[in-house]
mmCIF file of C-alpha atoms in Angstrom:
data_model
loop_
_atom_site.group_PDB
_atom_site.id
_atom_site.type_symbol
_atom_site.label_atom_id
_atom_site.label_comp_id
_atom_site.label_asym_id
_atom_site.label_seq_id
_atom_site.Cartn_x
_atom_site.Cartn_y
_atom_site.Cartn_z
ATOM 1 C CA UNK F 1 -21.211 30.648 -26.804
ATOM 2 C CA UNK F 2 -18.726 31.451 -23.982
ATOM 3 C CA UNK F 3 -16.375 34.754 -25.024
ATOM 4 C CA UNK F 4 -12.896 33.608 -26.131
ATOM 5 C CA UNK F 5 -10.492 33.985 -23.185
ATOM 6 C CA UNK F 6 -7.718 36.761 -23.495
ATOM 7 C CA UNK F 7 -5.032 38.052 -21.239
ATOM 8 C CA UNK F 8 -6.418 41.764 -19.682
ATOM 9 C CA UNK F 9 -3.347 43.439 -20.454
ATOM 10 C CA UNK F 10 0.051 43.121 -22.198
ATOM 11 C CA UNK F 11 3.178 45.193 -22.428
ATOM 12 C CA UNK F 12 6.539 45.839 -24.404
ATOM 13 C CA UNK F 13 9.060 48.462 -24.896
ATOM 14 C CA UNK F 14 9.159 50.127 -28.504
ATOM 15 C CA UNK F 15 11.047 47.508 -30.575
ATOM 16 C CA UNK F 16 10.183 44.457 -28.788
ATOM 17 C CA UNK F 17 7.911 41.963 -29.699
ATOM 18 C CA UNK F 18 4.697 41.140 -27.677
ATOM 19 C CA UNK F 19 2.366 38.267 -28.148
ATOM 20 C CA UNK F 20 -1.322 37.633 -27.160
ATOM 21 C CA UNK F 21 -3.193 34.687 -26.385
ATOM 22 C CA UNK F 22 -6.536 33.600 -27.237
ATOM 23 C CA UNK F 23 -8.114 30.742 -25.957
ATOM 24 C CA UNK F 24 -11.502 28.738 -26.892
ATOM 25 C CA UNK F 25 -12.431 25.256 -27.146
ATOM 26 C CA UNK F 26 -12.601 22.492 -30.089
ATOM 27 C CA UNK F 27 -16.083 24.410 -31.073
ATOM 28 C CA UNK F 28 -14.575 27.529 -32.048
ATOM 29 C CA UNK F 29 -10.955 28.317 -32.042
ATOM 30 C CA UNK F 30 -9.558 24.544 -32.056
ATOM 31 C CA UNK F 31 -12.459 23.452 -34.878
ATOM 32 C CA UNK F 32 -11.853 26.456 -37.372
ATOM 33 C CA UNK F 33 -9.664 28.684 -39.213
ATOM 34 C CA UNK F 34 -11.752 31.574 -39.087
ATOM 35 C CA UNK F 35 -9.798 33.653 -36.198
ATOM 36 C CA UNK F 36 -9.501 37.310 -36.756
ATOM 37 C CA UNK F 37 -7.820 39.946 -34.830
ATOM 38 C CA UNK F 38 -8.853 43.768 -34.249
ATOM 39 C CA UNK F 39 -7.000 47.065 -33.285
ATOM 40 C CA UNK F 40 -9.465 49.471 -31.370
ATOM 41 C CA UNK F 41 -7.766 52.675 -30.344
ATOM 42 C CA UNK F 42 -9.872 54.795 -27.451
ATOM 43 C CA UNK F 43 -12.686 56.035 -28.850
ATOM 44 C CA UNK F 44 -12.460 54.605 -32.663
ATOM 45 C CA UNK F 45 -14.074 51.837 -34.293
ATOM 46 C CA UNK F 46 -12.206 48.233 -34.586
ATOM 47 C CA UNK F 47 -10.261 47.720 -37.720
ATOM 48 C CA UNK F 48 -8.903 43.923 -38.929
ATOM 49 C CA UNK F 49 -5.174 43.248 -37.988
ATOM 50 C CA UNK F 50 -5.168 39.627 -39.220
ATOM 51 C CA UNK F 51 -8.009 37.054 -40.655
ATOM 52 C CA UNK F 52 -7.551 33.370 -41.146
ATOM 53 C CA UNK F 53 -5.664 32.671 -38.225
ATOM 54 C CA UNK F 54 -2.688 34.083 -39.699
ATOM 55 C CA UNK F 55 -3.353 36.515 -42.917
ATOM 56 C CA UNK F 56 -2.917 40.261 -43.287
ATOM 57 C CA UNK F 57 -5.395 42.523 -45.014
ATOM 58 C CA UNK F 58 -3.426 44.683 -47.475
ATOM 59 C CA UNK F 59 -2.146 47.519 -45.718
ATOM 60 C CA UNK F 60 -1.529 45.996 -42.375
ATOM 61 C CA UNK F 61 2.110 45.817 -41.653
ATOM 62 C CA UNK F 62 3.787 42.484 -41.512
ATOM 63 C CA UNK F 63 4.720 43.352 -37.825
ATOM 64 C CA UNK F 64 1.803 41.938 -37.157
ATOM 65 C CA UNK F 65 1.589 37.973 -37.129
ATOM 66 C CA UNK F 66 -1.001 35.620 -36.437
ATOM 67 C CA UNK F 67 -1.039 31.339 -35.641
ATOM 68 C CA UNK F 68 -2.985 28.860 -34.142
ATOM 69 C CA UNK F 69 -2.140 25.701 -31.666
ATOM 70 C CA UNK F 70 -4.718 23.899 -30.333
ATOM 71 C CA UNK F 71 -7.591 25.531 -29.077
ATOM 72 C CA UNK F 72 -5.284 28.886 -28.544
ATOM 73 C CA UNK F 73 -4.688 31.450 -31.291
ATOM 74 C CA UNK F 74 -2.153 34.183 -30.857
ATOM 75 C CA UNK F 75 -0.956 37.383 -31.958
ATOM 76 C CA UNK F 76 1.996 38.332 -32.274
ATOM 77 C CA UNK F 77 3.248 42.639 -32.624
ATOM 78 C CA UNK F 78 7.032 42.888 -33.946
ATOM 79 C CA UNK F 79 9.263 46.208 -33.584
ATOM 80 C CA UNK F 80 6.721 47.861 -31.244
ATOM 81 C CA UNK F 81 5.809 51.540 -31.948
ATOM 82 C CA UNK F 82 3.749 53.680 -29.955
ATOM 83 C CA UNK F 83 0.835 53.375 -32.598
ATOM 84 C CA UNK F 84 0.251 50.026 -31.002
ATOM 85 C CA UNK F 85 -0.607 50.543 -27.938
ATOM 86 C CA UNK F 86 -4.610 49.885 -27.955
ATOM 87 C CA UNK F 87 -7.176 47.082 -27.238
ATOM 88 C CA UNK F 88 -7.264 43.869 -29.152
ATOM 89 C CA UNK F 89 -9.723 41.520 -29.377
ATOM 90 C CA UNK F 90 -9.481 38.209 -30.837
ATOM 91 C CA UNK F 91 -12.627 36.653 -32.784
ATOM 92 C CA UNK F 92 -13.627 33.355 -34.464
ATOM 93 C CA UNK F 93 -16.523 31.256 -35.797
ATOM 94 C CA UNK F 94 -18.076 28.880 -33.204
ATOM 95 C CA UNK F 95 -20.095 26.902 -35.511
ATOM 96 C CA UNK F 96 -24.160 27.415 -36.594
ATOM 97 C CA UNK F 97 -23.162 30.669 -37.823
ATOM 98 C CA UNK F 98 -22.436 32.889 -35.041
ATOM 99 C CA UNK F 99 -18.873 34.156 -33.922
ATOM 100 C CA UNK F 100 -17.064 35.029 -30.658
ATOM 101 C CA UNK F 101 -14.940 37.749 -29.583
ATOM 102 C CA UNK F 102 -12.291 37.594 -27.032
ATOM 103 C CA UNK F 103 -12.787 39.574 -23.625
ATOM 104 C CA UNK F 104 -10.098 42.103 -24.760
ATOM 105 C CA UNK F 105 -6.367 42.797 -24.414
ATOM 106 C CA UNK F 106 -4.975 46.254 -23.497
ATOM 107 C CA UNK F 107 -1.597 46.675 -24.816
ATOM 108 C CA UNK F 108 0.568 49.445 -22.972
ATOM 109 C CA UNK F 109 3.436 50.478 -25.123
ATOM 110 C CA UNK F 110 6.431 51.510 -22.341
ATOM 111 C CA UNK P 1 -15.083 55.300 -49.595
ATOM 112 C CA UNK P 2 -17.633 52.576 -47.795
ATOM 113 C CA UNK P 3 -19.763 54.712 -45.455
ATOM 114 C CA UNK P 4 -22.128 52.421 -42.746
ATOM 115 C CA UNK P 5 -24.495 54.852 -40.974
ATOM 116 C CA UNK P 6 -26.148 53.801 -37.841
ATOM 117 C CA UNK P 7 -29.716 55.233 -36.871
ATOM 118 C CA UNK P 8 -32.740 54.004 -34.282
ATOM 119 C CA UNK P 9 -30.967 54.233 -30.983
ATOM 120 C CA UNK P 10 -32.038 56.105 -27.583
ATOM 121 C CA UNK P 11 -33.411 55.779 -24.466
ATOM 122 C CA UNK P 12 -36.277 52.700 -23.433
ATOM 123 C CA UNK P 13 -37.589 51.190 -21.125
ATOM 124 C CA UNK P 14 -36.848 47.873 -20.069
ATOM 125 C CA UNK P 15 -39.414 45.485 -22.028
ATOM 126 C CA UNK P 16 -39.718 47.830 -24.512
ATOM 127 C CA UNK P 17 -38.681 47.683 -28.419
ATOM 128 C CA UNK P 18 -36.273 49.534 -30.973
ATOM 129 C CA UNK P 19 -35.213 49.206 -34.537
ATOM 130 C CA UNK P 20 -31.775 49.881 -35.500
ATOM 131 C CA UNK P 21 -31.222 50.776 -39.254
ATOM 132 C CA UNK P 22 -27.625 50.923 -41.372
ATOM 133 C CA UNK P 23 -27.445 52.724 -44.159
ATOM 134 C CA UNK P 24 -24.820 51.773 -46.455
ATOM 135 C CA UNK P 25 -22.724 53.200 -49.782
ATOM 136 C CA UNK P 26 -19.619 53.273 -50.890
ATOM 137 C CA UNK P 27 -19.931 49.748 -52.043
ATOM 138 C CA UNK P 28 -21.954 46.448 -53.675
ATOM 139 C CA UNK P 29 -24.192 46.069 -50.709
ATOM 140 C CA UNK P 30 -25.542 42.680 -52.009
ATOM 141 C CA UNK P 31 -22.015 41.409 -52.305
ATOM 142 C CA UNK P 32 -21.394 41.734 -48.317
ATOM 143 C CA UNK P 33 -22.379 39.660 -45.481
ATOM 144 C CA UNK P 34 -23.261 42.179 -42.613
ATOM 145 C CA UNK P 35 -23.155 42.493 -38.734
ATOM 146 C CA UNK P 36 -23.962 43.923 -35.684
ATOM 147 C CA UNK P 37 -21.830 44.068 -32.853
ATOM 148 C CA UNK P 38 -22.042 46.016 -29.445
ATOM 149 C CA UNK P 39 -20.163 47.512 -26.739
ATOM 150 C CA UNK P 40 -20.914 48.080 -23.012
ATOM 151 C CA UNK P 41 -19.601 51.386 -21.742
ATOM 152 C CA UNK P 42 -16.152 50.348 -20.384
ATOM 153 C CA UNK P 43 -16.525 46.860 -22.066
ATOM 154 C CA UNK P 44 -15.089 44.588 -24.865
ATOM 155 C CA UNK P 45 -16.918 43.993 -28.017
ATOM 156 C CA UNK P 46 -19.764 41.156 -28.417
ATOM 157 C CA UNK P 47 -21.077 40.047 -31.384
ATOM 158 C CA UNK P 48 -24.762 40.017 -31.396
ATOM 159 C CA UNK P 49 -25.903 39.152 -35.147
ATOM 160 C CA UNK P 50 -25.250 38.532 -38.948
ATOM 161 C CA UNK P 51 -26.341 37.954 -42.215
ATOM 162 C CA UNK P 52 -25.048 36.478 -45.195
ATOM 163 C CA UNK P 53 -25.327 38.610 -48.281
ATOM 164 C CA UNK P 54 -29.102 36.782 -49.599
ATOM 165 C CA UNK P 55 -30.174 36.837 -46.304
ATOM 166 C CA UNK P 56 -29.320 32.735 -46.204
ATOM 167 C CA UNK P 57 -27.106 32.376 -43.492
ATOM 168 C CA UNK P 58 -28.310 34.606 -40.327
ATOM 169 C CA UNK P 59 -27.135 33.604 -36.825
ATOM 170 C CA UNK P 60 -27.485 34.937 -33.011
ATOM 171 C CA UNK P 61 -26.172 35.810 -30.459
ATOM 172 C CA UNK P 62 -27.100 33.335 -27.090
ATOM 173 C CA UNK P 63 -27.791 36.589 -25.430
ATOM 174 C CA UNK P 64 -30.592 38.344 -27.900
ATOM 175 C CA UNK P 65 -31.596 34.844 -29.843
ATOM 176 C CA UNK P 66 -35.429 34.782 -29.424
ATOM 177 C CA UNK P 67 -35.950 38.533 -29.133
ATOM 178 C CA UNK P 68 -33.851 40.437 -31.643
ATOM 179 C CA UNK P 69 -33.981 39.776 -35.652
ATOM 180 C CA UNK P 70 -31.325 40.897 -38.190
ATOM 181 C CA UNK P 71 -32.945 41.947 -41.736
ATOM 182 C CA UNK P 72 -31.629 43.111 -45.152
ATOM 183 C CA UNK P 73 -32.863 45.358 -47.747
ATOM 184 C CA UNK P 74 -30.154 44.827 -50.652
ATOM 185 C CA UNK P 75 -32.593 47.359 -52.424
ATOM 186 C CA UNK P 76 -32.370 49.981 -50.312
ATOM 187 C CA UNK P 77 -28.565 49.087 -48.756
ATOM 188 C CA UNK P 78 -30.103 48.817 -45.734
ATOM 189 C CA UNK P 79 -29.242 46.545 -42.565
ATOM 190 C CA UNK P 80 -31.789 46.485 -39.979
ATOM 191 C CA UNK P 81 -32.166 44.945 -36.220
ATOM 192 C CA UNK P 82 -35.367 44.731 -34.715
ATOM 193 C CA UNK P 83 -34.903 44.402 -30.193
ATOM 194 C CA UNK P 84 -37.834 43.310 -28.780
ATOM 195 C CA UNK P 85 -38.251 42.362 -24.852
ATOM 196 C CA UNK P 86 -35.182 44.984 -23.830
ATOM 197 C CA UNK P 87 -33.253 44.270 -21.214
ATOM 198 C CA UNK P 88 -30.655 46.262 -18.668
ATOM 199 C CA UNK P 89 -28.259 44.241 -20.384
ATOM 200 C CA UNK P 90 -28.393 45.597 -23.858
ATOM 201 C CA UNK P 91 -27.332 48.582 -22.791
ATOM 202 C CA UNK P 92 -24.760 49.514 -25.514
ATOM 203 C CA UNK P 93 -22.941 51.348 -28.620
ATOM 204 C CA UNK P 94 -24.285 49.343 -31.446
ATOM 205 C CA UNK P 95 -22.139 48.637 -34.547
ATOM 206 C CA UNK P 96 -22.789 48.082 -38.119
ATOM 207 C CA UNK P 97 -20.135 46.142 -39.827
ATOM 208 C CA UNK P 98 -19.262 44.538 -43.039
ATOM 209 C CA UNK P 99 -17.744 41.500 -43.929
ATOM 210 C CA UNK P 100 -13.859 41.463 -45.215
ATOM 211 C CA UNK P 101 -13.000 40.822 -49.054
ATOM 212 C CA UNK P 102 -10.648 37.857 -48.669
ATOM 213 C CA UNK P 103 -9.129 36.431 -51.802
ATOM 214 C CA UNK P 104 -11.933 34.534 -53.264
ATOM 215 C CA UNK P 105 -15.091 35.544 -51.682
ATOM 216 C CA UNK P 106 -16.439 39.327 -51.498
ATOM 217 C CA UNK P 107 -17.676 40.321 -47.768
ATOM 218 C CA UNK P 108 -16.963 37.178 -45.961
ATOM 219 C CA UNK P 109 -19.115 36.187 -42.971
ATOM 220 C CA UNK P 110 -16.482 35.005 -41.243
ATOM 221 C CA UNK P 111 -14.394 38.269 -40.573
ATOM 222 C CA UNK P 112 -15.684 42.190 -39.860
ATOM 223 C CA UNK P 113 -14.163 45.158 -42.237
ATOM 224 C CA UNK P 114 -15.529 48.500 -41.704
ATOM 225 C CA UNK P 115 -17.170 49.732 -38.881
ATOM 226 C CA UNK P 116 -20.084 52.215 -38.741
ATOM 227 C CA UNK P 117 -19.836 55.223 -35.929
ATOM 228 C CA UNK P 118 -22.501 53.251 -33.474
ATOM 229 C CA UNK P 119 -25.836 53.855 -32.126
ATOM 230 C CA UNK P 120 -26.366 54.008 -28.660
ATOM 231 C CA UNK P 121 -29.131 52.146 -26.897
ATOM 232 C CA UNK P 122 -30.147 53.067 -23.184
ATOM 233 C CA UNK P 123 -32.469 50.037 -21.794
ATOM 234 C CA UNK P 124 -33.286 51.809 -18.465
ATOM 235 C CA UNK P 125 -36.438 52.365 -16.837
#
């Protein structure tokens, strides 16, 4: 179990679009579609931006997007607003029931 | 609302054990897989354990497999982690978390919803 492998940081001005990367291998990211993606703002708890590679929990707005090439999932944050800006890490099932979390991407909003 | 309290942490010594406890409400505890997940001062998350909803499915974490144990109590909506054989390393704000309603299955294993507040454990000697 090796942590998925995420850029440290990422940036955008309000309205443009910025998109994350997530890389595993064939035994997690590449062999499933079971990647999730979490929002955790300074001092709060996670919450679930997108689950199943690419689906939105209800209230979760559809400026944020999720797919999946390979072994490398990615996010993807439309029409940037300053709400954004926060860590995100990616997550997915590696097989004999455990998961993996990405190292963690700080998005800057400029 | 779904309400996951967090209780057990503090300071130990290296070597040494702790139990963490959840307490849970707000929802069908039974229905829910469950985790626990940690955080490092300064650090990115790391998932350390779960459970499936009967207690079926449980897996580990490389780092803790062999000296913590994830439990359930679906009578008393309880989640439980028992650290034995502490370590520097496990120095960290310990989650409880349960598992996302997707369409078709309640509290999925596969993906985390709501997060307690934490516990924090101190391994230091």
């Amino acid at each position: 179990q090796s942590a998925l492998t995420q850029p440290p940081s990422a940036s955008g001005s309000p309205g443009q679009s910025v998109t994350i990367s997530c890389t595993g291998t064939s035994s997690d990211v590449g062999g499933y579609n079971y990647v999730s993606w979490y929002q955790q703002h300074p001092g709060k708890a996670p919450k679930v931006k997108i689950y199943e590679v690419s689906k939105r929990p209800s209230g979760v707005p559809d400026r944020f997007s999720g797919s999946k090439s390979g072994n490398t999932a990615s996010l993807t944050v439309s029409g940037l607003q300053a709400e954004d800006e926060a860590d995100y890490y990616c997550s997915s099932y590696a097989g004999s029931n455990n998961l993996v979390f990405g190292g963690g991407t700080k998005l800057t909003v400029l | 609302e779904v309400q996951l309290v967090e209780s057990g942490g503090g300071l130990v010594q290296p070597g040494r054990s702790l139990r963490l406890s959840c307490a849970a409400s707000g929802f069908t505890f039974d229905d829910y897989a469950m985790h626990w997940v940690r955080q490092a001062p300064g650090k990115g998350l790391e998932w350390v354990s779960g459970i499936s909803w009967n207690s079926a499915t449980i897996g580990y974490a490389d780092s803790v497999k062999g000296r913590f144990t994830i439990s359930r109590d679906n009578a008393k909506n309880s989640l439980h982690l028992q650290m034995n054989s502490l370590r520097a390393e496990d120095t960290a704000l310990y989650y409880c978390v349960n598992g996302l309603t997707v369409p078709g299955t309640l509290g999925s294993y596969y993906y985390m919803d709501v997060w307690g507040r934490g516990t924090t454990v101190t391994v230091s000697s």
